[in-house]
Every structure is written in structure tokens, then in C-alpha cells.
XYZ file of C-alpha atoms in Angstrom:
219
model
C 1.683 -13.222 -4.203
C -0.353 -14.877 -1.757
C -1.333 -15.099 2.003
C -2.795 -17.692 3.867
C -5.052 -18.160 7.142
C -6.742 -20.814 9.059
C -9.920 -22.011 7.426
C -11.705 -22.615 10.638
C -13.752 -19.032 10.681
C -15.322 -17.180 7.924
C -13.744 -14.043 6.933
C -15.125 -10.626 8.309
C -16.760 -8.355 5.905
C -16.486 -5.314 7.937
C -13.652 -3.513 5.954
C -15.697 -3.891 2.587
C -18.168 -1.911 3.875
C -18.401 1.691 2.480
C -16.592 4.451 4.364
C -18.970 6.064 7.300
C -18.861 9.478 8.321
C -17.214 10.185 11.805
C -18.539 12.856 14.314
C -16.671 16.134 14.040
C -15.186 15.065 10.590
C -16.546 15.986 7.198
C -18.511 13.221 5.002
C -16.764 11.232 2.513
C -16.969 12.962 -1.146
C -20.448 10.796 -2.028
C -19.238 9.741 -5.651
C -15.829 8.391 -4.388
C -17.366 6.346 -1.681
C -19.551 4.932 -4.144
C -17.019 4.241 -6.711
C -14.632 2.314 -4.190
C -17.209 0.195 -2.828
C -18.181 -0.900 -6.246
C -14.220 -1.305 -7.144
C -14.051 -3.573 -3.972
C -16.455 -5.923 -4.988
C -14.803 -6.597 -8.289
C -11.453 -6.792 -6.928
C -12.697 -9.044 -4.029
C -14.384 -11.432 -6.627
C -11.118 -11.853 -8.643
C -9.301 -13.524 -5.542
C -8.353 -17.174 -5.859
C -8.668 -19.629 -2.657
C -6.859 -22.766 -2.494
C -7.701 -24.519 0.776
C -4.680 -26.736 2.748
C -1.950 -24.951 0.938
C 0.709 -25.080 1.443
C -0.034 -27.209 4.704
C -3.286 -28.584 5.616
C -5.795 -26.186 7.877
C -4.450 -22.969 5.663
C -6.606 -20.960 2.988
C -4.088 -19.609 0.684
C -5.397 -16.305 -1.273
C -3.811 -15.979 -4.272
C -3.652 -12.030 -5.479
C -2.056 -12.820 -8.961
C -5.651 -12.772 -10.707
C -5.570 -8.991 -10.133
C -2.428 -8.594 -11.715
C -3.143 -10.932 -14.739
C -6.502 -8.520 -15.885
C -5.352 -4.945 -16.868
C -8.722 -3.722 -15.982
C -8.417 -5.196 -12.407
C -4.709 -3.913 -12.055
C -6.468 -0.624 -13.109
C -9.384 -0.846 -10.650
C -6.661 -2.048 -7.664
C -4.669 1.250 -8.299
C -7.570 3.370 -8.382
C -9.164 1.705 -5.082
C -5.798 2.732 -3.163
C -5.947 6.431 -4.963
C -9.656 6.926 -3.813
C -8.742 5.678 -0.299
C -5.683 8.182 -0.172
C -7.964 11.089 -1.637
C -10.461 10.226 1.048
C -8.361 9.984 4.055
C -6.081 12.658 3.633
C -8.429 15.583 3.958
C -7.073 17.264 0.946
C -3.608 16.332 1.702
C -1.712 14.055 -0.692
C 1.336 12.285 0.518
C 4.621 13.231 -1.036
C 6.305 9.931 -1.028
C 4.752 6.719 -1.232
C 7.092 3.625 0.672
C 6.793 0.046 -0.469
C 7.871 -2.608 1.481
C 9.952 -5.858 -0.512
C 8.892 -7.354 -2.263
C 5.101 -7.204 -2.909
C 5.005 -3.644 -1.899
C 6.860 -2.948 -5.245
C 3.863 -3.871 -7.258
C 1.400 -1.479 -6.112
C 4.074 1.293 -4.766
C 5.078 2.851 -7.920
C 1.888 2.848 -9.796
C 0.287 4.665 -7.036
C 3.036 7.009 -6.471
C 2.549 7.975 -10.170
C -0.929 8.397 -10.024
C -0.610 10.739 -6.734
C 2.275 12.658 -8.342
C 4.621 11.295 -5.081
C 7.886 9.690 -5.284
C 8.435 6.313 -4.613
C 10.844 5.076 -2.167
C 11.691 1.199 -1.486
C 12.426 -0.489 1.876
C 14.470 -3.323 1.369
C 16.290 -6.481 3.028
C 19.620 -5.490 4.452
C 22.767 -5.345 1.921
C 20.324 -5.007 -1.076
C 20.569 -1.108 -1.371
C 23.767 0.552 -2.130
C 25.249 3.676 -0.590
C 24.513 5.136 3.062
C 21.720 3.519 4.425
C 19.190 3.728 7.793
C 18.571 0.503 9.425
C 16.011 -0.871 11.414
C 15.755 -4.279 13.048
C 12.450 -6.298 13.646
C 11.310 -9.640 15.146
C 10.455 -12.624 13.056
C 9.210 -15.849 13.939
C 12.591 -17.130 14.389
C 15.152 -14.471 15.181
C 15.425 -10.911 13.693
C 15.735 -9.119 10.322
C 16.591 -5.819 9.136
C 14.986 -3.278 7.006
C 16.984 -0.572 5.161
C 16.288 2.688 3.232
C 18.583 4.798 1.616
C 19.698 8.016 3.565
C 17.987 10.943 2.151
C 15.446 9.378 0.101
C 12.968 10.934 2.299
C 13.232 14.732 3.106
C 12.405 15.905 6.408
C 8.856 17.064 6.901
C 7.476 15.089 3.748
C 4.476 13.422 4.170
C 4.486 9.445 3.675
C 1.908 6.768 3.049
C 3.592 3.059 3.694
C 1.939 0.302 1.352
C 2.154 -3.558 1.372
C 0.134 -6.315 0.087
C -0.602 -7.959 3.196
C -0.397 -7.253 7.055
C 0.151 -9.906 9.226
C 2.072 -9.982 12.393
C 2.997 -6.217 11.703
C 6.934 -6.483 12.343
C 8.194 -5.440 8.991
C 5.491 -2.454 8.734
C 6.458 -1.226 11.927
C 10.030 -1.023 10.751
C 9.391 0.672 7.896
C 7.654 3.188 9.968
C 10.537 3.931 12.248
C 12.763 4.214 9.117
C 10.383 6.822 7.720
C 10.833 8.818 11.441
C 14.616 8.401 11.572
C 14.620 10.356 8.615
C 12.165 13.099 9.676
C 9.332 12.226 7.319
C 5.595 12.306 8.867
C 3.812 8.941 8.521
C -0.001 9.258 7.414
C -0.632 6.082 7.490
C -0.201 2.424 6.411
C -2.511 1.142 3.301
C -2.869 -2.844 2.491
C -4.805 -4.730 0.400
C -5.418 -8.013 2.977
C -5.210 -8.513 6.668
C -4.971 -11.423 9.026
C -6.661 -9.803 11.627
C -6.238 -12.706 14.191
C -2.488 -11.866 14.378
C -3.379 -8.316 15.486
C -0.410 -6.900 13.512
C -2.182 -3.528 13.489
C -1.525 -3.076 16.969
C 2.157 -2.461 16.519
C 1.649 0.391 14.249
C 1.400 3.604 15.311
C -0.404 5.382 12.202
C -3.778 4.479 10.648
C -4.435 1.393 8.841
C -6.671 0.611 6.336
C -7.091 -2.456 4.390
C -8.681 -2.510 1.060
C -10.423 -6.005 1.155
C -12.018 -7.802 3.771
C -9.629 -9.409 6.249
C -9.750 -12.697 7.279
C -10.204 -13.751 10.594
C -9.161 -17.205 12.281
C -6.954 -18.691 14.911
C -3.985 -20.599 15.086
C -4.560 -24.469 15.909
């Protein structure tokens, strides 16, 4: 479960900053804000970096240490829970949608914590029964995501989760599947972001990155 980005520019620290109040909106719960900021520091420190893997000029970020340590795993799920509670203005999602495959690492646990259902999005042909299908573009051609029909009811509030946002194509496809079923998409939640790929520009709902994104440019 890992992510990569060119090493020629430092990581941006702005997403790790504590949430700030926006004019006209209620301020975040102060104790939750402090707790979230502290948890982010612990999680960021746990990540491992592997320069020049899988090829020269690439910095590979490994999130597996978070799952090896039960206390860090708990900190990750608690951090995501705190964000959802802060951003929802009292509204909890009815459904957590996790993208294949690394969204399955965090989606079910977060859903249980929030008292929500969990719905997987999988590659075409992996789910039984009637499914909704959505195409998305990859670097070399198209791929297809599917969700089982009826897994989201019209009007249900939905949050989509995954480990990383890169180009944003797969996340956008998942959002389209939610809309096809009549769900109300509250937003997207990711652990990391490759900011230089500008994937969030493709998403038509609020995007939250838990840890500092990485900036860079293709060479």
C-alpha cells in the first residue's frame, strides 16, 4: 500500500495544519481540532520513504507501518472519524464507499465507527448480480468500476474513501456511481495526495487529505 512522487520538490505541509474557521460557518469543536492535529503528527511520522523506487527519481511512501502498529491503526481511523464529524455540521454519512483495493483497508472500520454501512466499488466483473457501471480513463486506455445495484438508497448521504488521490479518475468514477443510485455525495477522504497531478479538480464534492500532500512535477 504505497504511493510515489518525484523527489525534486519538498512535501507541502499545509494539509497538516489544524482546521481554520471559515467566515459564516461555525468553528470546529476545539478539543476535536487539537486531537486531530496531534494524531496527524503521529501518523505522518510513521510513514516510510524509499527514494528511487520503483524507478530513479521516485520517492515511494509506504503507509504499511500504520497498519502494523495497532495504536497507529486506531489513530488513523480516529483521525478520519474526527474529520467526518467536523465537516458534516452534525450530519453523519449513511454510507461509506471504499475504492478497490486500498479503500477496503479503511472503509469498513470507519463505517463501523460512524454507524454507517460500507459499500465497495470494484473493477468490472468482480461483483455478482446486477451492477451499475462507470468508465474512467487511465494512462493507457479505459477501465470500469462497478457497484451492486441497490447498495445505496436514494437520498442516502455518502462519503467516498481511498488511500490516495492521484489523477482523480477512479475517484470521480465512484462519485458518478453514487449519483446514479441517487445518493447524496458529502465528500471524499484520502490519506495522501499527489498534488501536482491535480486530481481533486476532477471531483465535484469537497476533498479532504488527512496527511500532507506531496508536490512535484513530472520529468
